[in-house]
Structures are given as structure tokens and as C-alpha cells.
PDB file of C-alpha atoms in Angstrom:
ATOM      1  CA  MET B  16      -9.105 -42.366 -89.943  1.00 56.00           C
ATOM      2  CA  THR B  17      -6.782 -40.545 -87.570  1.00 59.00           C
ATOM      3  CA  VAL B  18      -9.586 -39.573 -85.305  1.00 63.00           C
ATOM      4  CA  ALA B  19     -11.035 -43.091 -85.234  1.00 64.00           C
ATOM      5  CA  LEU B  20      -7.471 -44.630 -84.423  1.00 65.00           C
ATOM      6  CA  ALA B  21      -6.652 -42.004 -81.709  1.00 66.00           C
ATOM      7  CA  HIS B  22     -10.252 -42.715 -79.903  1.00 68.00           C
ATOM      8  CA  PHE B  23      -9.787 -46.433 -80.218  1.00 65.00           C
ATOM      9  CA  LEU B  24      -6.585 -46.442 -78.730  1.00 65.00           C
ATOM     10  CA  ALA B  25      -7.635 -44.046 -75.850  1.00 67.00           C
ATOM     11  CA  LEU B  26     -10.437 -46.730 -75.125  1.00 69.00           C
ATOM     12  CA  LEU B  27      -7.629 -49.475 -74.865  1.00 62.00           C
ATOM     13  CA  SER B  28      -6.018 -47.439 -72.101  1.00 62.00           C
ATOM     14  CA  PRO B  29      -7.691 -48.614 -68.629  1.00 62.00           C
ATOM     15  CA  GLY B  30      -9.034 -45.897 -66.483  1.00 75.00           C
ATOM     16  CA  PRO B  31     -11.814 -45.270 -64.056  1.00 80.00           C
ATOM     17  CA  ASP B  32     -14.509 -46.355 -66.402  1.00 85.00           C
ATOM     18  CA  PHE B  33     -12.857 -49.450 -67.434  1.00 84.00           C
ATOM     19  CA  VAL B  34     -12.577 -50.569 -63.635  1.00 82.00           C
ATOM     20  CA  LEU B  35     -16.235 -49.531 -63.311  1.00 87.00           C
ATOM     21  CA  VAL B  36     -17.399 -51.663 -66.198  1.00 89.00           C
ATOM     22  CA  VAL B  37     -15.225 -54.874 -64.667  1.00 84.00           C
ATOM     23  CA  LYS B  38     -16.749 -54.318 -61.424  1.00 83.00           C
ATOM     24  CA  SER B  39     -20.231 -54.120 -62.456  1.00 87.00           C
ATOM     25  CA  ALA B  40     -19.762 -57.008 -65.058  1.00 85.00           C
ATOM     26  CA  ILE B  41     -18.558 -59.230 -62.015  1.00 79.00           C
ATOM     27  CA  ARG B  42     -21.326 -58.219 -59.752  1.00 79.00           C
ATOM     28  CA  ASN B  43     -24.280 -58.016 -61.744  1.00 82.00           C
ATOM     29  CA  ASP B  44     -26.086 -59.801 -64.661  1.00 83.00           C
ATOM     30  CA  ARG B  45     -25.791 -58.344 -68.309  1.00 87.00           C
ATOM     31  CA  SER B  46     -29.008 -56.438 -68.199  1.00 88.00           C
ATOM     32  CA  LYS B  47     -27.961 -54.339 -65.351  1.00 91.00           C
ATOM     33  CA  ALA B  48     -24.106 -54.066 -65.921  1.00 92.00           C
ATOM     34  CA  ILE B  49     -24.849 -52.710 -69.467  1.00 95.00           C
ATOM     35  CA  GLY B  50     -26.280 -49.725 -67.587  1.00 95.00           C
ATOM     36  CA  VAL B  51     -22.614 -48.721 -66.757  1.00 95.00           C
ATOM     37  CA  ALA B  52     -21.858 -48.734 -70.391  1.00 95.00           C
ATOM     38  CA  ALA B  53     -24.800 -46.873 -71.203  1.00 96.00           C
ATOM     39  CA  GLY B  54     -24.290 -44.124 -68.678  1.00 96.00           C
ATOM     40  CA  ILE B  55     -20.446 -43.703 -69.682  1.00 95.00           C
ATOM     41  CA  SER B  56     -21.385 -43.638 -73.256  1.00 95.00           C
ATOM     42  CA  THR B  57     -24.004 -41.028 -72.641  1.00 96.00           C
ATOM     43  CA  ALA B  58     -21.534 -38.891 -70.875  1.00 94.00           C
ATOM     44  CA  ASN B  59     -19.007 -39.154 -73.652  1.00 92.00           C
ATOM     45  CA  ALA B  60     -21.715 -38.220 -76.241  1.00 94.00           C
ATOM     46  CA  LEU B  61     -22.635 -35.181 -74.206  1.00 92.00           C
ATOM     47  CA  TYR B  62     -18.786 -33.969 -74.141  1.00 89.00           C
ATOM     48  CA  ILE B  63     -18.526 -34.875 -77.877  1.00 88.00           C
ATOM     49  CA  ALA B  64     -21.611 -32.809 -78.769  1.00 88.00           C
ATOM     50  CA  LEU B  65     -20.271 -29.884 -76.622  1.00 86.00           C
ATOM     51  CA  CYS B  66     -17.054 -30.105 -78.532  1.00 82.00           C
ATOM     52  CA  LEU B  67     -18.508 -30.236 -81.924  1.00 80.00           C
ATOM     53  CA  ILE B  68     -20.642 -27.152 -81.505  1.00 80.00           C
ATOM     54  CA  GLY B  69     -17.741 -25.337 -79.785  1.00 77.00           C
ATOM     55  CA  VAL B  70     -18.963 -25.025 -76.212  1.00 76.00           C
ATOM     56  CA  GLY B  71     -16.307 -27.503 -75.083  1.00 66.00           C
ATOM     57  CA  ALA B  72     -13.472 -24.843 -75.862  1.00 69.00           C
ATOM     58  CA  LEU B  73     -15.339 -22.365 -73.454  1.00 75.00           C
ATOM     59  CA  LEU B  74     -15.706 -24.965 -70.797  1.00 71.00           C
ATOM     60  CA  ALA B  75     -12.175 -26.068 -70.993  1.00 69.00           C
ATOM     61  CA  SER B  76     -10.936 -22.268 -70.895  1.00 77.00           C
ATOM     62  CA  SER B  77     -12.630 -21.910 -67.495  1.00 78.00           C
ATOM     63  CA  ILE B  78      -9.979 -22.860 -64.829  1.00 81.00           C
ATOM     64  CA  TRP B  79     -12.459 -22.772 -61.961  1.00 82.00           C
ATOM     65  CA  LEU B  80     -14.888 -25.045 -63.868  1.00 80.00           C
ATOM     66  CA  MET B  81     -12.075 -27.600 -64.381  1.00 77.00           C
ATOM     67  CA  VAL B  82     -10.930 -27.403 -61.031  1.00 84.00           C
ATOM     68  CA  THR B  83     -14.350 -28.119 -59.766  1.00 85.00           C
ATOM     69  CA  LEU B  84     -14.927 -30.976 -61.998  1.00 79.00           C
ATOM     70  CA  LYS B  85     -11.871 -32.471 -60.783  1.00 82.00           C
ATOM     71  CA  ILE B  86     -12.482 -32.078 -57.154  1.00 87.00           C
ATOM     72  CA  ILE B  87     -16.028 -33.452 -57.596  1.00 85.00           C
ATOM     73  CA  GLY B  88     -15.038 -36.370 -59.776  1.00 81.00           C
ATOM     74  CA  GLY B  89     -12.126 -37.370 -57.360  1.00 84.00           C
ATOM     75  CA  LEU B  90     -14.548 -37.310 -54.463  1.00 88.00           C
ATOM     76  CA  PHE B  91     -16.810 -39.351 -56.362  1.00 85.00           C
ATOM     77  CA  LEU B  92     -14.605 -42.001 -57.237  1.00 83.00           C
ATOM     78  CA  ILE B  93     -13.023 -41.768 -53.583  1.00 89.00           C
ATOM     79  CA  PHE B  94     -16.889 -42.503 -52.424  1.00 87.00           C
ATOM     80  CA  LEU B  95     -17.227 -45.584 -54.797  1.00 81.00           C
ATOM     81  CA  ALA B  96     -13.773 -46.806 -53.196  1.00 86.00           C
ATOM     82  CA  ILE B  97     -15.012 -46.503 -49.689  1.00 88.00           C
ATOM     83  CA  GLN B  98     -18.296 -48.356 -50.633  1.00 80.00           C
ATOM     84  CA  ALA B  99     -16.132 -51.340 -51.914  1.00 78.00           C
ATOM     85  CA  LEU B 100     -13.532 -51.246 -49.297  1.00 83.00           C
ATOM     86  CA  ARG B 101     -16.248 -51.403 -46.617  1.00 82.00           C
ATOM     87  CA  ALA B 102     -18.196 -54.038 -47.909  1.00 73.00           C
ATOM     88  CA  LYS B 103     -18.153 -57.124 -45.814  1.00 73.00           C
ATOM     89  CA  ARG B 104     -17.435 -60.803 -46.827  1.00 70.00           C
ATOM     90  CA  SER B 105     -21.037 -62.021 -46.052  1.00 67.00           C
ATOM     91  CA  ALA B 106     -22.335 -59.449 -48.806  1.00 58.00           C
ATOM     92  CA  TYR B 107     -20.627 -61.490 -51.623  1.00 58.00           C
ATOM     93  CA  ALA B 108     -22.411 -64.846 -50.407  1.00 57.00           C
ATOM     94  CA  GLN B 109     -25.316 -63.756 -52.753  1.00 54.00           C
ATOM     95  CA  LEU B 110     -23.212 -63.927 -55.720  1.00 54.00           C
ATOM     96  CA  SER B 111     -23.740 -67.235 -57.579  1.00 49.00           C
ATOM     97  CA  VAL B 112     -23.690 -68.363 -60.893  1.00 43.00           C
ATOM     98  CA  GLU B 113     -27.065 -69.453 -62.087  1.00 43.00           C
ATOM     99  CA  ASN B 114     -28.247 -69.595 -65.688  1.00 39.00           C
ATOM    100  CA  ASP B 115     -25.518 -67.323 -66.823  1.00 40.00           C
ATOM    101  CA  GLN B 116     -26.696 -64.684 -64.365  1.00 45.00           C
ATOM    102  CA  ILE B 117     -25.492 -63.201 -60.940  1.00 46.00           C
ATOM    103  CA  LYS B 118     -28.213 -62.217 -58.510  1.00 50.00           C
ATOM    104  CA  ASN B 119     -27.515 -59.002 -56.936  1.00 52.00           C
ATOM    105  CA  GLY B 120     -30.909 -57.339 -55.608  1.00 53.00           C
ATOM    106  CA  GLU B 121     -29.338 -54.009 -54.620  1.00 65.00           C
ATOM    107  CA  ALA B 122     -28.258 -53.150 -58.337  1.00 75.00           C
ATOM    108  CA  SER B 123     -30.429 -51.834 -61.112  1.00 88.00           C
ATOM    109  CA  PHE B 124     -30.225 -50.688 -64.558  1.00 93.00           C
ATOM    110  CA  ILE B 125     -30.848 -47.196 -63.525  1.00 94.00           C
ATOM    111  CA  LYS B 126     -28.278 -47.111 -60.625  1.00 93.00           C
ATOM    112  CA  GLU B 127     -25.479 -48.813 -62.710  1.00 94.00           C
ATOM    113  CA  PHE B 128     -26.399 -46.135 -65.628  1.00 96.00           C
ATOM    114  CA  VAL B 129     -26.289 -43.005 -63.063  1.00 95.00           C
ATOM    115  CA  THR B 130     -22.852 -44.450 -61.600  1.00 93.00           C
ATOM    116  CA  GLY B 131     -21.237 -44.746 -65.206  1.00 94.00           C
ATOM    117  CA  PHE B 132     -22.635 -41.454 -66.316  1.00 95.00           C
ATOM    118  CA  MET B 133     -21.298 -39.665 -63.097  1.00 92.00           C
ATOM    119  CA  SER B 134     -17.879 -41.149 -63.651  1.00 88.00           C
ATOM    120  CA  GLY B 135     -17.808 -40.178 -67.207  1.00 89.00           C
ATOM    121  CA  ILE B 136     -19.009 -36.680 -66.901  1.00 89.00           C
ATOM    122  CA  LEU B 137     -17.006 -35.669 -63.810  1.00 86.00           C
ATOM    123  CA  ASN B 138     -13.779 -36.733 -65.441  1.00 81.00           C
ATOM    124  CA  PRO B 139     -12.384 -33.594 -67.174  1.00 77.00           C
ATOM    125  CA  LYS B 140      -9.940 -35.746 -69.072  1.00 78.00           C
ATOM    126  CA  ASN B 141     -12.683 -36.755 -71.350  1.00 81.00           C
ATOM    127  CA  LEU B 142     -13.727 -33.220 -72.250  1.00 80.00           C
ATOM    128  CA  LEU B 143     -10.051 -32.418 -72.724  1.00 78.00           C
ATOM    129  CA  PHE B 144      -9.466 -35.382 -75.021  1.00 79.00           C
ATOM    130  CA  TYR B 145     -12.165 -34.802 -77.193  1.00 80.00           C
ATOM    131  CA  LEU B 146     -11.566 -31.191 -77.455  1.00 78.00           C
ATOM    132  CA  SER B 147      -7.822 -31.727 -78.194  1.00 72.00           C
ATOM    133  CA  LEU B 148      -8.675 -34.335 -80.885  1.00 71.00           C
ATOM    134  CA  PHE B 149     -11.300 -32.416 -82.773  1.00 71.00           C
ATOM    135  CA  THR B 150      -9.172 -29.171 -82.605  1.00 66.00           C
ATOM    136  CA  VAL B 151      -6.556 -30.741 -84.411  1.00 60.00           C
ATOM    137  CA  VAL B 152      -8.494 -32.752 -86.935  1.00 61.00           C
ATOM    138  CA  LEU B 153     -11.663 -30.927 -87.552  1.00 60.00           C
ATOM    139  CA  THR B 154     -11.347 -27.634 -89.359  1.00 61.00           C
ATOM    140  CA  ASN B 155     -13.881 -25.268 -90.808  1.00 64.00           C
ATOM    141  CA  ASP B 156     -14.049 -27.137 -94.093  1.00 71.00           C
ATOM    142  CA  VAL B 157     -15.495 -30.126 -92.462  1.00 69.00           C
ATOM    143  CA  GLY B 158     -19.248 -30.407 -92.818  1.00 76.00           C
ATOM    144  CA  LEU B 159     -21.810 -30.668 -90.278  1.00 76.00           C
ATOM    145  CA  VAL B 160     -23.144 -34.079 -91.255  1.00 84.00           C
ATOM    146  CA  PHE B 161     -19.773 -35.593 -91.028  1.00 79.00           C
ATOM    147  CA  LYS B 162     -19.162 -33.906 -87.479  1.00 78.00           C
ATOM    148  CA  ILE B 163     -22.825 -35.562 -86.417  1.00 83.00           C
ATOM    149  CA  ALA B 164     -21.946 -38.804 -87.920  1.00 86.00           C
ATOM    150  CA  LEU B 165     -18.581 -38.902 -86.121  1.00 82.00           C
ATOM    151  CA  GLY B 166     -19.971 -37.950 -82.976  1.00 85.00           C
ATOM    152  CA  VAL B 167     -22.463 -40.733 -83.273  1.00 90.00           C
ATOM    153  CA  TRP B 168     -20.020 -43.254 -84.186  1.00 88.00           C
ATOM    154  CA  MET B 169     -17.578 -42.486 -81.500  1.00 88.00           C
ATOM    155  CA  THR B 170     -20.507 -42.588 -78.896  1.00 91.00           C
ATOM    156  CA  LEU B 171     -21.302 -46.136 -80.406  1.00 93.00           C
ATOM    157  CA  VAL B 172     -17.728 -47.399 -80.277  1.00 90.00           C
ATOM    158  CA  VAL B 173     -17.461 -46.351 -76.352  1.00 91.00           C
ATOM    159  CA  PHE B 174     -20.909 -48.252 -75.877  1.00 95.00           C
ATOM    160  CA  PHE B 175     -20.292 -51.310 -77.644  1.00 93.00           C
ATOM    161  CA  TRP B 176     -16.616 -51.584 -76.399  1.00 91.00           C
ATOM    162  CA  ASP B 177     -17.852 -51.546 -72.936  1.00 92.00           C
ATOM    163  CA  THR B 178     -20.537 -53.793 -73.650  1.00 94.00           C
ATOM    164  CA  ALA B 179     -18.075 -56.201 -75.228  1.00 92.00           C
ATOM    165  CA  ILE B 180     -16.292 -56.137 -72.039  1.00 89.00           C
ATOM    166  CA  ILE B 181     -19.422 -57.013 -70.043  1.00 91.00           C
ATOM    167  CA  PHE B 182     -20.362 -59.998 -72.283  1.00 90.00           C
ATOM    168  CA  MET B 183     -16.938 -61.445 -72.146  1.00 87.00           C
ATOM    169  CA  LEU B 184     -17.012 -61.394 -68.254  1.00 82.00           C
ATOM    170  CA  SER B 185     -20.642 -62.745 -68.350  1.00 75.00           C
ATOM    171  CA  THR B 186     -19.755 -66.186 -69.976  1.00 75.00           C
ATOM    172  CA  ASN B 187     -20.395 -69.122 -67.388  1.00 71.00           C
ATOM    173  CA  LYS B 188     -16.700 -70.069 -67.365  1.00 75.00           C
ATOM    174  CA  ALA B 189     -15.408 -66.695 -66.825  1.00 72.00           C
ATOM    175  CA  ARG B 190     -18.167 -65.572 -64.370  1.00 67.00           C
ATOM    176  CA  SER B 191     -17.544 -68.550 -62.147  1.00 69.00           C
ATOM    177  CA  ARG B 192     -13.990 -68.009 -61.809  1.00 70.00           C
ATOM    178  CA  PHE B 193     -14.464 -64.113 -61.164  1.00 66.00           C
ATOM    179  CA  THR B 194     -17.260 -64.801 -58.809  1.00 64.00           C
ATOM    180  CA  LYS B 195     -15.181 -66.968 -56.544  1.00 67.00           C
ATOM    181  CA  LEU B 196     -12.602 -63.930 -56.539  1.00 71.00           C
ATOM    182  CA  ALA B 197     -15.240 -61.244 -56.507  1.00 69.00           C
ATOM    183  CA  TYR B 198     -14.664 -60.284 -52.972  1.00 74.00           C
ATOM    184  CA  TYR B 199     -11.143 -59.471 -53.659  1.00 79.00           C
ATOM    185  CA  ILE B 200     -11.677 -58.175 -56.967  1.00 75.00           C
ATOM    186  CA  ASP B 201     -13.970 -55.623 -55.587  1.00 74.00           C
ATOM    187  CA  LYS B 202     -11.315 -54.536 -52.917  1.00 83.00           C
ATOM    188  CA  LEU B 203      -8.691 -54.129 -55.754  1.00 83.00           C
ATOM    189  CA  THR B 204     -10.717 -52.140 -57.879  1.00 78.00           C
ATOM    190  CA  GLY B 205     -11.997 -50.028 -54.944  1.00 81.00           C
ATOM    191  CA  ALA B 206      -8.204 -49.379 -54.012  1.00 87.00           C
ATOM    192  CA  ILE B 207      -7.430 -48.465 -57.733  1.00 83.00           C
ATOM    193  CA  LEU B 208     -10.448 -46.018 -57.763  1.00 80.00           C
ATOM    194  CA  GLY B 209      -9.666 -44.516 -54.513  1.00 86.00           C
ATOM    195  CA  LEU B 210      -5.892 -44.068 -55.597  1.00 88.00           C
ATOM    196  CA  VAL B 211      -7.462 -42.327 -58.856  1.00 83.00           C
ATOM    197  CA  GLY B 212      -9.612 -40.156 -56.990  1.00 84.00           C
ATOM    198  CA  ILE B 213      -6.931 -39.096 -54.461  1.00 90.00           C
ATOM    199  CA  SER B 214      -4.745 -38.269 -57.248  1.00 87.00           C
ATOM    200  CA  ILE B 215      -7.274 -36.156 -59.120  1.00 81.00           C
ATOM    201  CA  VAL B 216      -8.052 -34.235 -56.213  1.00 87.00           C
ATOM    202  CA  LYS B 217      -4.623 -33.607 -55.303  1.00 88.00           C
ATOM    203  CA  SER B 218      -3.879 -32.484 -59.048  1.00 83.00           C
ATOM    204  CA  ALA B 219      -6.769 -30.096 -58.623  1.00 79.00           C
ATOM    205  CA  PHE B 220      -5.092 -28.253 -55.768  1.00 84.00           C
ATOM    206  CA  ALA B 221      -1.658 -28.286 -57.339  1.00 77.00           C
ATOM    207  CA  LYS B 222      -0.083 -25.083 -58.486  1.00 53.00           C
TER     208      LYS B 222
END
């Protein structure tokens, strides 16, 4: 129960992954946007698995690996931010509400999946969060079956939480409102991702 509560509260705290989910939900139809949710949950599943088998502790103890992850992850967010900030207003003209879908030919499930996965896997905070959570709660007395069940449950919670956000933003009413503001929302989310990315890179070089 303690693990479940801590994990859910962490999901409620908006971060880069949340921003990407909102961004994708507004610009793409559900079938494509869910790719981001799948990518993020897959990255979380990988870190959860590494922590449960003990590899997570070895990775976290490697200073150079953590610094490398921070730098690459920060640069990745900055790259996404630049893409959003450089997009011209005319690029948003193709976004229209039709049969509860937004047409965006540039996106695909695979592309959104890769974006979500890269965001999740290049964020060392995810590894450190699961490592600290499992270290405190899971002892040697806890069985393997329970650990596996916990890992699967936490992965599904991440996926369904992000998917729920996508579906909430995919209703005709919500989408019609957000689509009109898509240009400005994209710029705002781009700016947020850029600031987070810069902050992560700066922290990697901090003493």
C-alpha cells in the first residue's frame, strides 16, 4: 500500500513526461497519442525491472552514467523544445476537429512511442525514484512473485494514467477548445521542456 500510494502521488506531479502526453494528445488522434503513453510506460517498466533484480543499484552508483543520462536527457528535451518553438503558425492549420480526431500526417504511433520512451529512459530521476522506493519497502523477505506483480501493476498504472489524460483531452469539446490554442500550447510546452532540459544539463555539470 505504501509503494502504491507513493507511486501514484509521483504520477500526479507534472513533469516532462506529462507535458509530452498533453502535447501529443492535442496534436494527434488517440491511436497515435497512445504511443507516447506506451513509450513512457515501457521505459518505466525497464527501470522497474532493473531495480527489482538489483541492477538499478549498480547503475545509480555509477556517477559517470548518471551524469551521461542527465546530459543526454536534457539535450533530448531541448531538442523537442526547439522543434516546438521553431514550428510556424501555418503548420497548425492542418489541425481540425473531425469525427473526434485530429489529422496530423507527420505523426505515427511508432514515432510517438520512441519520443515517450526516450523521455522516460533518459530521465535518471525515474531510476532513482524506483530505486529509493524499492530499497525502503522491499526487503529480502518479499517473494519474487510479489515483486513481479508489483512491477507489472506499477507499469500498468503509468500507462493507464497517461492514457486517461489522452482520452480526456480527446473529447470533442475539450479538443475543439485546445485545437484553437494548439499553437500557443505547443509553444508553452516547448518552453517548459526547454527550461527543464537546460536545468537538467546544468545540474549534470554542477559540483
